[in-house]
Short mmCIF file of C-alpha atoms in Angstrom, two decimals:
data_model
loop_
_atom_site.label_atom_id
_atom_site.label_comp_id
_atom_site.label_asym_id
_atom_site.label_seq_id
_atom_site.Cartn_x
_atom_site.Cartn_y
_atom_site.Cartn_z
CA MET A 1 0.00 0.00 0.00
CA PRO A 2 1.57 3.34 -1.00
CA PRO A 3 1.94 5.94 1.74
CA ALA A 4 -0.78 8.57 2.01
CA ALA A 5 -0.04 11.86 0.34
CA SER A 6 1.18 14.62 2.62
CA ARG A 7 -1.52 17.02 3.72
CA THR A 8 -1.52 20.51 2.27
CA ARG A 9 -4.56 21.75 4.17
CA ARG A 10 -6.68 20.87 7.20
CA PRO A 11 -9.68 18.55 6.82
CA ALA A 12 -12.79 20.24 5.52
CA VAL A 13 -15.50 20.90 8.11
CA ILE A 14 -18.96 19.63 7.15
CA ALA A 15 -21.76 20.91 9.37
CA HIS A 16 -23.78 17.86 10.43
CA ARG A 17 -27.47 18.80 10.07
CA GLY A 18 -26.18 22.35 9.82
CA GLY A 19 -24.49 22.22 13.22
CA GLY A 20 -27.13 20.63 15.45
CA ARG A 21 -25.46 21.53 18.75
CA GLU A 22 -25.08 25.17 17.77
CA VAL A 23 -28.44 25.82 16.06
CA PRO A 24 -31.69 23.84 15.64
CA GLU A 25 -30.88 21.07 13.20
CA ASN A 26 -32.06 21.04 9.57
CA THR A 27 -33.78 24.42 9.89
CA TRP A 28 -33.41 27.70 8.03
CA SER A 29 -31.29 28.82 10.98
CA ALA A 30 -28.99 25.85 10.34
CA VAL A 31 -28.66 26.62 6.63
CA GLU A 32 -27.90 30.26 7.43
CA HIS A 33 -25.40 29.22 10.12
CA VAL A 34 -23.43 27.24 7.56
CA ALA A 35 -23.43 30.23 5.22
CA VAL A 36 -22.28 32.65 7.93
CA LEU A 37 -19.41 30.34 8.90
CA GLY A 38 -18.32 30.26 5.26
CA LEU A 39 -18.41 26.47 5.08
CA GLU A 40 -18.54 24.77 1.71
CA TRP A 41 -20.72 21.84 2.79
CA MET A 42 -23.83 21.26 4.87
CA GLU A 43 -24.88 17.70 5.73
CA THR A 44 -28.62 17.19 5.93
CA ASP A 45 -31.38 14.58 5.66
CA LEU A 46 -34.20 14.24 3.16
CA ARG A 47 -37.76 12.99 3.51
CA LEU A 48 -40.87 13.23 1.37
CA THR A 49 -44.15 14.90 2.31
CA ALA A 50 -47.55 13.39 1.53
CA ASP A 51 -47.75 15.46 -1.65
CA GLY A 52 -44.22 14.70 -2.85
CA VAL A 53 -42.19 17.68 -1.62
CA VAL A 54 -38.60 16.95 -0.55
CA VAL A 55 -37.84 18.49 2.85
CA LEU A 56 -34.97 18.58 5.32
CA SER A 57 -35.78 16.21 8.19
CA HIS A 58 -33.82 13.50 9.94
CA ASP A 59 -36.59 11.76 11.88
CA GLU A 60 -39.39 9.83 10.25
CA ASP A 61 -41.91 11.50 12.55
CA LEU A 62 -42.27 15.06 13.82
CA ARG A 63 -42.32 14.35 17.57
CA ARG A 64 -38.84 15.59 18.44
CA THR A 65 -38.68 18.63 16.20
CA ALA A 66 -42.28 19.86 16.00
CA ASN A 67 -44.04 18.07 18.90
CA ASP A 68 -46.34 16.38 16.39
CA PRO A 69 -46.91 12.59 16.41
CA ARG A 70 -47.41 12.28 12.65
CA THR A 71 -44.75 11.20 10.18
CA VAL A 72 -43.41 13.59 7.57
CA GLY A 73 -44.97 11.41 4.91
CA GLU A 74 -48.45 11.90 6.37
CA VAL A 75 -48.38 15.69 6.18
CA MET A 76 -48.99 17.91 3.16
CA TRP A 77 -46.36 20.53 2.43
CA ALA A 78 -48.71 23.47 3.02
CA GLU A 79 -49.24 22.31 6.61
CA LEU A 80 -45.61 21.40 7.21
CA ALA A 81 -44.60 24.88 6.08
CA ASP A 82 -46.61 26.31 8.99
CA LEU A 83 -45.23 23.96 11.66
CA ASP A 84 -42.35 25.16 13.83
CA SER A 85 -39.35 23.12 12.69
CA GLY A 86 -37.35 24.14 15.75
CA ASP A 87 -36.36 27.74 15.10
CA GLY A 88 -39.77 29.36 14.91
CA ARG A 89 -40.01 28.91 11.16
CA GLY A 90 -41.49 26.26 8.91
CA PHE A 91 -39.63 23.27 7.54
CA VAL A 92 -37.10 23.73 4.75
CA ARG A 93 -37.73 22.50 1.24
CA LEU A 94 -34.65 21.18 -0.55
CA ASP A 95 -35.35 23.26 -3.65
CA ASP A 96 -35.76 26.44 -1.58
CA ALA A 97 -32.41 25.82 0.15
CA LEU A 98 -30.68 25.20 -3.19
CA TYR A 99 -32.06 28.39 -4.73
CA ALA A 100 -31.52 30.53 -1.61
CA HIS A 101 -27.84 29.55 -1.35
CA PRO A 102 -26.59 28.95 -4.90
CA THR A 103 -22.96 28.41 -3.90
CA MET A 104 -23.56 26.12 -0.92
CA ARG A 105 -22.97 22.40 -1.36
CA PHE A 106 -25.27 19.85 0.28
CA ASN A 107 -24.44 16.32 1.44
CA VAL A 108 -27.92 14.76 1.56
CA ASP A 109 -28.84 11.54 3.33
CA LEU A 110 -31.69 9.74 1.55
CA LYS A 111 -33.63 8.48 4.56
CA ASP A 112 -36.14 6.36 2.61
CA SER A 113 -36.26 4.70 -0.78
CA ASN A 114 -39.38 6.70 -1.64
CA VAL A 115 -37.47 10.00 -1.55
CA VAL A 116 -34.79 8.97 -4.06
CA GLN A 117 -36.56 9.85 -7.31
CA ALA A 118 -38.08 13.08 -6.00
CA ALA A 119 -34.77 14.24 -4.51
CA LEU A 120 -32.92 13.52 -7.74
CA GLN A 121 -35.50 15.40 -9.80
CA THR A 122 -35.41 18.34 -7.38
CA VAL A 123 -31.64 18.58 -7.77
CA ARG A 124 -31.89 18.26 -11.54
CA ASP A 125 -34.53 21.01 -11.73
CA ALA A 126 -32.28 23.30 -9.68
CA GLU A 127 -29.34 22.44 -11.96
CA ALA A 128 -27.42 21.52 -8.81
CA LEU A 129 -25.93 18.09 -9.60
CA GLU A 130 -22.44 19.55 -9.24
CA ARG A 131 -23.06 20.68 -5.66
CA VAL A 132 -25.10 17.87 -4.15
CA ARG A 133 -23.69 14.59 -2.87
CA PHE A 134 -26.21 11.83 -2.22
CA ALA A 135 -25.57 9.56 0.76
CA SER A 136 -27.33 6.65 2.43
CA PHE A 137 -26.60 3.65 4.62
CA SER A 138 -28.25 1.61 1.86
CA ALA A 139 -25.85 0.66 -0.94
CA ARG A 140 -28.86 -0.57 -2.95
CA ARG A 141 -30.56 2.83 -2.64
CA LEU A 142 -27.44 4.59 -3.90
CA ALA A 143 -26.98 2.09 -6.72
CA MET A 144 -30.56 2.76 -7.81
CA LEU A 145 -29.84 6.50 -7.91
CA ARG A 146 -26.62 6.02 -9.91
CA ARG A 147 -28.50 3.95 -12.48
CA GLN A 148 -31.01 6.76 -12.91
CA GLU A 149 -28.40 9.52 -13.05
CA PRO A 150 -24.74 8.59 -13.75
CA ARG A 151 -23.74 12.23 -13.22
CA ALA A 152 -24.94 12.18 -9.61
CA MET A 153 -22.23 12.43 -6.96
CA THR A 154 -22.57 9.83 -4.18
CA SER A 155 -20.82 8.32 -1.19
CA LEU A 156 -20.65 4.60 -0.38
CA GLY A 157 -23.32 2.52 1.34
CA VAL A 158 -22.56 0.26 4.28
CA SER A 159 -21.90 -2.95 2.32
CA ASP A 160 -19.38 -1.18 0.08
CA VAL A 161 -17.71 0.38 3.12
CA LEU A 162 -17.26 -3.12 4.57
CA GLY A 163 -15.61 -4.17 1.32
CA LEU A 164 -13.22 -1.25 1.52
CA MET A 165 -12.39 -2.10 5.14
CA LEU A 166 -11.59 -5.68 4.09
CA ARG A 167 -9.34 -4.51 1.27
CA SER A 168 -7.45 -2.23 3.65
CA ALA A 169 -6.91 -5.03 6.18
CA VAL A 170 -6.19 -8.03 3.93
CA PRO A 171 -4.17 -8.03 0.69
CA LEU A 172 -6.56 -8.98 -2.11
CA PRO A 173 -6.11 -9.42 -5.85
CA GLN A 174 -6.71 -6.24 -7.83
CA THR A 175 -10.30 -6.58 -9.04
CA ARG A 176 -12.86 -4.05 -10.11
CA TRP A 177 -14.52 -2.11 -7.33
CA GLY A 178 -18.21 -2.80 -6.77
CA TRP A 179 -19.26 0.80 -7.42
CA THR A 180 -17.99 1.22 -10.97
CA ARG A 181 -21.18 2.94 -12.18
CA GLY A 182 -21.58 6.66 -11.44
CA ARG A 183 -19.58 9.29 -9.62
CA VAL A 184 -18.61 7.90 -6.22
CA ASP A 185 -16.26 10.37 -4.59
CA ALA A 186 -16.36 9.75 -0.83
CA VAL A 187 -16.61 7.17 1.91
CA GLN A 188 -18.38 8.49 5.01
CA VAL A 189 -17.84 6.50 8.19
CA PRO A 190 -17.68 6.69 11.99
CA GLU A 191 -14.23 6.53 13.55
CA SER A 192 -15.18 3.18 15.06
CA TYR A 193 -18.18 0.87 15.12
CA HIS A 194 -19.00 -1.25 18.18
CA ASN A 195 -15.43 -0.67 19.42
CA VAL A 196 -13.97 -1.89 16.12
CA PRO A 197 -11.71 0.78 14.56
CA VAL A 198 -12.87 1.89 11.13
CA VAL A 199 -10.71 4.90 10.37
CA THR A 200 -7.11 3.73 10.44
CA ARG A 201 -4.13 4.96 8.49
CA ARG A 202 -4.38 1.93 6.18
CA PHE A 203 -8.11 2.49 5.65
CA VAL A 204 -7.52 6.12 4.69
CA ALA A 205 -4.69 5.15 2.34
CA SER A 206 -6.83 2.42 0.76
CA ALA A 207 -9.70 4.86 0.19
CA HIS A 208 -7.34 7.41 -1.36
CA THR A 209 -5.92 4.73 -3.65
CA ALA A 210 -9.48 4.05 -4.79
CA GLY A 211 -9.94 7.76 -5.51
CA LEU A 212 -12.24 8.35 -2.53
CA GLU A 213 -12.20 11.07 0.09
CA VAL A 214 -12.64 9.95 3.70
CA HIS A 215 -15.27 11.83 5.73
CA VAL A 216 -15.66 10.93 9.43
CA TRP A 217 -18.87 11.43 11.41
CA THR A 218 -20.01 12.70 13.88
CA VAL A 219 -16.98 14.21 15.64
CA ASP A 220 -17.52 16.89 18.28
CA ASP A 221 -14.37 16.54 20.39
CA PRO A 222 -11.45 18.83 19.40
CA VAL A 223 -8.79 16.30 20.41
CA GLN A 224 -10.42 13.61 18.28
CA MET A 225 -10.65 16.05 15.37
CA ARG A 226 -6.92 16.73 15.48
CA GLN A 227 -6.10 13.01 15.77
CA LEU A 228 -8.17 12.33 12.65
CA ALA A 229 -6.43 15.16 10.82
CA GLU A 230 -3.13 13.41 11.52
CA LEU A 231 -4.53 10.31 9.78
CA ASN A 232 -5.01 12.43 6.64
CA VAL A 233 -8.81 12.28 6.54
CA ASP A 234 -10.41 14.69 4.10
CA ALA A 235 -13.39 15.97 6.06
CA ILE A 236 -14.94 15.91 9.51
CA MET A 237 -18.70 16.00 10.00
CA THR A 238 -19.60 17.73 13.23
CA ASP A 239 -22.48 19.19 15.20
CA VAL A 240 -20.14 21.95 16.43
CA PRO A 241 -18.67 23.46 13.24
CA THR A 242 -17.60 26.69 14.97
CA LEU A 243 -15.54 24.69 17.44
CA ALA A 244 -14.18 22.49 14.63
CA LEU A 245 -12.92 25.51 12.71
CA GLN A 246 -11.12 26.68 15.83
CA ALA A 247 -9.65 23.25 16.58
CA LEU A 248 -8.42 22.65 13.05
CA GLY A 249 -7.47 26.20 12.08
#
C-alpha cells in the first residue's frame, strides 16, 4: 500500500445537520449558520411529504422537532410549512435551500427509498448536480440512484464500506470495485463501530488509492478532530462546526 499523500490543508468541516449543537438542526437557521461560517458543505437529511415535496428532516416523525406525532410522509407541504421546525419557522424544502444559497454544497442523506426519485429530480430542476452529494446507509438505494443519473455524486453505502475495510486489512487481488457505475467520490464512516476501529491509516490510504475522500462522522471533540487530521482524513462532520474551525485552524 503506497503511503498517504502529505496534507496541504486541514480537513474540511462539514456541518452535520447544519451544526445541530449550535443551532436547531435542519432548519433555516442551520442553513444560514453554515453560510455565515463560510463552510462549503452542509450535511442534511431528506424525507418526502404526503404530496411529494422533498424536505430537510432527519426523523421519520415530527415528535422531536415539532411536537407532532405524525410522520413527515403523512403531512402535506402546506401544513408542514406552517409547523415550527425548531427555530420558529417552517420546515425547509430542498429546492428552496438550493435556490436561496446557490454556492452552498449539500451532502444529503436519503432516509427512505421513496425519496430517491423526488430528490434527484429536485436537484436536476435546480441544476445543482455539481453541488449535491447523495448519501445513504443503503448501498442498494445509492446504486438505484446512480443507475437513474450517472452524473450524480454519491458516497458509499454500508456494504461497500465493509468491502473497503476488508481490502485495507487483507491483501486482495486487484479486481474491479463494486461501485464502478456513477460518480462515487467519498466514503463516510464513523471513527469506530461497536469498538472496532474503522478509520485507520491503512483504511484512509486504501480509500485514497481508490480515488475516494474519507469523511468521518459525527466528531464533536477537538482532540479527536486533530487526531483524525493526523490520519489524513479529508473531512470531519460535526455538530459543532464553529468549534471544529477553531480546533483545526
